Short mmCIF file of N, CA and C in Angstrom, two decimals:
data_model
loop_
_atom_site.label_atom_id
_atom_site.label_comp_id
_atom_site.label_asym_id
_atom_site.label_seq_id
_atom_site.Cartn_x
_atom_site.Cartn_y
_atom_site.Cartn_z
N MET A 499 118.92 132.58 124.87
CA MET A 499 118.12 132.81 123.70
C MET A 499 119.00 133.13 122.50
N GLY A 500 118.54 132.69 121.36
CA GLY A 500 119.25 133.02 120.14
C GLY A 500 120.21 131.97 119.64
N SER A 501 120.47 130.91 120.41
CA SER A 501 121.39 129.88 119.91
C SER A 501 120.60 128.66 119.47
N TYR A 502 119.99 128.78 118.30
CA TYR A 502 119.17 127.69 117.78
C TYR A 502 119.96 126.75 116.89
N ALA A 503 121.16 127.12 116.49
CA ALA A 503 121.93 126.33 115.53
C ALA A 503 122.27 124.94 116.05
N GLU A 504 122.46 124.79 117.33
CA GLU A 504 122.83 123.49 117.88
C GLU A 504 121.67 122.50 117.84
N ARG A 505 120.47 122.97 117.71
CA ARG A 505 119.29 122.10 117.73
C ARG A 505 118.92 121.56 116.36
N VAL A 506 119.47 122.14 115.32
CA VAL A 506 119.10 121.75 113.96
C VAL A 506 120.11 120.74 113.43
N GLY A 507 119.61 119.55 113.10
CA GLY A 507 120.49 118.52 112.55
C GLY A 507 120.63 118.65 111.05
N ALA A 508 121.60 117.96 110.50
CA ALA A 508 121.85 118.00 109.05
C ALA A 508 120.66 117.44 108.28
N GLY A 509 120.00 116.43 108.82
CA GLY A 509 118.85 115.85 108.14
C GLY A 509 117.70 116.82 108.02
N ALA A 510 117.53 117.69 109.02
CA ALA A 510 116.46 118.68 108.98
C ALA A 510 116.67 119.68 107.86
N LEU A 511 117.91 120.06 107.64
CA LEU A 511 118.22 121.02 106.58
C LEU A 511 117.95 120.42 105.20
N ILE A 512 118.29 119.16 105.04
CA ILE A 512 118.03 118.48 103.76
C ILE A 512 116.53 118.35 103.53
N TYR A 513 115.80 118.00 104.58
CA TYR A 513 114.35 117.87 104.49
C TYR A 513 113.71 119.20 104.13
N LEU A 514 114.17 120.28 104.76
CA LEU A 514 113.63 121.61 104.47
C LEU A 514 113.92 122.01 103.02
N ALA A 515 115.13 121.76 102.56
CA ALA A 515 115.48 122.09 101.18
C ALA A 515 114.64 121.30 100.19
N THR A 516 114.40 120.03 100.50
CA THR A 516 113.58 119.18 99.63
C THR A 516 112.14 119.67 99.58
N ALA A 517 111.61 120.05 100.73
CA ALA A 517 110.23 120.55 100.78
C ALA A 517 110.09 121.85 100.00
N LEU A 518 111.06 122.75 100.15
CA LEU A 518 111.01 124.02 99.41
C LEU A 518 111.16 123.80 97.90
N GLU A 519 112.01 122.86 97.52
CA GLU A 519 112.17 122.54 96.10
C GLU A 519 110.88 121.98 95.51
N TYR A 520 110.21 121.11 96.27
CA TYR A 520 108.95 120.54 95.80
C TYR A 520 107.88 121.62 95.64
N LEU A 521 107.75 122.50 96.65
CA LEU A 521 106.74 123.56 96.56
C LEU A 521 107.03 124.49 95.39
N THR A 522 108.29 124.83 95.19
CA THR A 522 108.66 125.70 94.08
C THR A 522 108.33 125.05 92.74
N ALA A 523 108.65 123.78 92.60
CA ALA A 523 108.36 123.07 91.35
C ALA A 523 106.86 122.99 91.10
N GLU A 524 106.09 122.74 92.15
CA GLU A 524 104.62 122.65 92.02
C GLU A 524 104.03 123.98 91.57
N ILE A 525 104.45 125.06 92.21
CA ILE A 525 103.94 126.39 91.87
C ILE A 525 104.34 126.77 90.44
N LEU A 526 105.60 126.50 90.08
CA LEU A 526 106.05 126.85 88.73
C LEU A 526 105.35 126.02 87.66
N GLU A 527 105.07 124.77 87.95
CA GLU A 527 104.35 123.94 86.98
C GLU A 527 102.94 124.48 86.75
N LEU A 528 102.24 124.80 87.83
CA LEU A 528 100.88 125.34 87.69
C LEU A 528 100.89 126.71 87.02
N ALA A 529 101.86 127.55 87.38
CA ALA A 529 101.95 128.87 86.75
C ALA A 529 102.31 128.75 85.28
N GLY A 530 103.14 127.78 84.93
CA GLY A 530 103.46 127.54 83.53
C GLY A 530 102.24 127.10 82.73
N ASN A 531 101.40 126.28 83.35
CA ASN A 531 100.15 125.87 82.70
C ASN A 531 99.24 127.06 82.46
N VAL A 532 99.17 127.97 83.44
CA VAL A 532 98.35 129.18 83.29
C VAL A 532 98.91 130.04 82.17
N ALA A 533 100.24 130.22 82.16
CA ALA A 533 100.87 131.04 81.12
C ALA A 533 100.62 130.44 79.73
N ARG A 534 100.76 129.12 79.62
CA ARG A 534 100.51 128.44 78.34
C ARG A 534 99.05 128.61 77.92
N GLY A 535 98.15 128.55 78.90
CA GLY A 535 96.73 128.74 78.61
C GLY A 535 96.43 130.14 78.10
N ASN A 536 97.24 131.11 78.52
CA ASN A 536 97.08 132.49 78.06
C ASN A 536 97.98 132.80 76.86
N LYS A 537 98.57 131.76 76.27
CA LYS A 537 99.43 131.88 75.09
C LYS A 537 100.61 132.81 75.33
N LYS A 538 101.23 132.69 76.50
CA LYS A 538 102.41 133.47 76.86
C LYS A 538 103.59 132.52 77.04
N THR A 539 104.79 133.03 76.82
CA THR A 539 105.98 132.20 76.98
C THR A 539 106.72 132.49 78.28
N ARG A 540 106.33 133.53 79.00
CA ARG A 540 106.95 133.87 80.27
C ARG A 540 105.92 133.87 81.38
N ILE A 541 106.36 133.44 82.55
CA ILE A 541 105.50 133.47 83.73
C ILE A 541 105.60 134.85 84.36
N ILE A 542 104.47 135.49 84.57
CA ILE A 542 104.42 136.80 85.23
C ILE A 542 103.72 136.62 86.57
N PRO A 543 103.80 137.63 87.45
CA PRO A 543 103.15 137.50 88.76
C PRO A 543 101.67 137.15 88.69
N ARG A 544 101.00 137.60 87.66
CA ARG A 544 99.57 137.27 87.48
C ARG A 544 99.38 135.76 87.35
N HIS A 545 100.26 135.09 86.62
CA HIS A 545 100.16 133.64 86.44
C HIS A 545 100.39 132.93 87.77
N LEU A 546 101.33 133.43 88.57
CA LEU A 546 101.55 132.85 89.90
C LEU A 546 100.30 133.00 90.76
N GLN A 547 99.71 134.19 90.73
CA GLN A 547 98.50 134.45 91.51
C GLN A 547 97.38 133.50 91.12
N LEU A 548 97.12 133.36 89.83
CA LEU A 548 96.05 132.49 89.37
C LEU A 548 96.32 131.03 89.72
N ALA A 549 97.58 130.61 89.59
CA ALA A 549 97.94 129.23 89.90
C ALA A 549 97.73 128.93 91.37
N ILE A 550 98.17 129.81 92.24
CA ILE A 550 98.06 129.59 93.68
C ILE A 550 96.61 129.65 94.13
N ARG A 551 95.87 130.64 93.68
CA ARG A 551 94.49 130.83 94.15
C ARG A 551 93.54 129.77 93.61
N ASN A 552 93.86 129.16 92.48
CA ASN A 552 92.99 128.13 91.92
C ASN A 552 93.31 126.73 92.43
N ASP A 553 94.38 126.59 93.20
CA ASP A 553 94.74 125.31 93.80
C ASP A 553 94.35 125.36 95.28
N LYS A 554 93.50 124.43 95.70
CA LYS A 554 92.95 124.46 97.05
C LYS A 554 94.03 124.42 98.13
N GLU A 555 94.98 123.50 98.00
CA GLU A 555 96.01 123.33 99.03
C GLU A 555 97.01 124.49 99.04
N LEU A 556 97.43 124.93 97.86
CA LEU A 556 98.36 126.06 97.82
C LEU A 556 97.70 127.34 98.31
N ASN A 557 96.42 127.51 98.01
CA ASN A 557 95.70 128.68 98.48
C ASN A 557 95.61 128.68 100.00
N LYS A 558 95.42 127.50 100.58
CA LYS A 558 95.37 127.41 102.03
C LYS A 558 96.74 127.73 102.64
N LEU A 559 97.80 127.23 102.03
CA LEU A 559 99.15 127.46 102.54
C LEU A 559 99.58 128.92 102.36
N LEU A 560 99.27 129.50 101.21
CA LEU A 560 99.73 130.85 100.87
C LEU A 560 98.59 131.86 100.82
N GLY A 561 97.53 131.61 101.57
CA GLY A 561 96.35 132.45 101.52
C GLY A 561 96.57 133.89 101.94
N ARG A 562 97.49 134.12 102.85
CA ARG A 562 97.72 135.48 103.36
C ARG A 562 98.93 136.14 102.72
N VAL A 563 99.50 135.51 101.70
CA VAL A 563 100.68 136.04 101.03
C VAL A 563 100.24 137.04 99.96
N THR A 564 100.92 138.17 99.90
CA THR A 564 100.65 139.18 98.89
C THR A 564 101.68 139.06 97.78
N ILE A 565 101.22 138.96 96.56
CA ILE A 565 102.11 138.90 95.39
C ILE A 565 101.99 140.24 94.67
N ALA A 566 103.10 140.95 94.51
CA ALA A 566 103.09 142.26 93.88
C ALA A 566 102.71 142.14 92.40
N GLN A 567 101.96 143.12 91.90
CA GLN A 567 101.54 143.23 90.50
C GLN A 567 100.80 142.00 90.01
N ARG A 568 99.96 141.45 90.85
CA ARG A 568 99.29 140.20 90.52
C ARG A 568 97.89 140.38 89.97
N GLY A 569 97.25 141.50 90.19
CA GLY A 569 95.86 141.67 89.77
C GLY A 569 94.92 140.96 90.72
N VAL A 570 93.69 140.81 90.31
CA VAL A 570 92.68 140.15 91.14
C VAL A 570 92.14 138.93 90.41
N LEU A 571 91.53 138.03 91.15
CA LEU A 571 90.93 136.86 90.54
C LEU A 571 89.63 137.24 89.84
N PRO A 572 89.38 136.69 88.67
CA PRO A 572 88.10 136.95 88.02
C PRO A 572 86.98 136.29 88.81
N ASP A 573 85.94 137.05 89.08
CA ASP A 573 84.81 136.53 89.85
C ASP A 573 83.53 137.12 89.27
N ILE A 574 82.79 136.33 88.53
CA ILE A 574 81.54 136.77 87.92
C ILE A 574 80.40 136.12 88.69
N GLN A 575 79.48 136.94 89.18
CA GLN A 575 78.35 136.41 89.92
C GLN A 575 77.45 135.60 88.99
N ALA A 576 76.85 134.57 89.55
CA ALA A 576 76.05 133.63 88.76
C ALA A 576 74.88 134.32 88.05
N VAL A 577 74.28 135.32 88.67
CA VAL A 577 73.13 135.99 88.04
C VAL A 577 73.53 136.78 86.80
N LEU A 578 74.80 137.11 86.66
CA LEU A 578 75.26 137.87 85.49
C LEU A 578 75.63 136.98 84.31
N LEU A 579 75.75 135.68 84.55
CA LEU A 579 76.09 134.76 83.47
C LEU A 579 74.88 134.49 82.58
N PRO A 580 75.09 134.23 81.29
CA PRO A 580 73.95 133.94 80.42
C PRO A 580 73.27 132.64 80.83
N LYS A 581 71.96 132.63 80.67
CA LYS A 581 71.19 131.44 81.04
C LYS A 581 71.35 130.38 79.96
N LYS A 582 71.45 129.13 80.39
CA LYS A 582 71.57 128.02 79.45
C LYS A 582 70.18 127.64 78.96
N THR A 583 70.06 127.44 77.65
CA THR A 583 68.77 127.06 77.07
C THR A 583 68.86 125.63 76.56
N GLU A 584 67.72 125.02 76.37
CA GLU A 584 67.67 123.65 75.87
C GLU A 584 67.28 123.61 74.41
N SER A 585 67.47 124.71 73.68
CA SER A 585 67.09 124.76 72.27
C SER A 585 67.99 123.85 71.42
N HIS A 586 69.20 123.60 71.90
CA HIS A 586 70.10 122.73 71.13
C HIS A 586 69.62 121.29 71.14
N LYS A 587 68.97 120.86 72.19
CA LYS A 587 68.48 119.49 72.28
C LYS A 587 67.25 119.28 71.40
N ALA A 588 66.32 120.24 71.41
CA ALA A 588 65.07 120.10 70.67
C ALA A 588 65.30 120.25 69.16
N GLY A 589 66.07 121.25 68.76
CA GLY A 589 66.32 121.48 67.34
C GLY A 589 67.43 120.57 66.87
N GLY A 590 67.79 120.71 65.62
CA GLY A 590 68.91 119.91 65.14
C GLY A 590 68.54 119.13 63.91
N LYS A 591 68.81 117.85 63.91
CA LYS A 591 68.60 117.00 62.74
C LYS A 591 67.11 116.73 62.51
N ALA A 592 66.72 116.82 61.25
CA ALA A 592 65.34 116.49 60.88
C ALA A 592 65.29 115.02 60.48
N SER A 593 64.29 114.32 60.95
CA SER A 593 64.18 112.90 60.62
C SER A 593 63.50 112.72 59.27
N LYS A 594 63.89 111.67 58.54
CA LYS A 594 63.32 111.40 57.21
C LYS A 594 62.32 110.32 57.27
#
């Protein structure tokens, strides 16, 4: 037990590095979009949290990961949201 180095080929290490680079780039791109949406120039842990939790596949992959100082996801129940009215459709332009 403990001698796993002989089983790992050079191609596996390159593949692992490529996969990690891709995941890192994907997370940073999404977090950058969140930061830009919040008019910030730096990515903070909160932006990482929002990026990961709002992406279905990343959330599945990193669902049990804890990110320090990340806050919580905004979750407003549907009954608390304002009701949509159809007054905009009925009112408006007067015909001549």
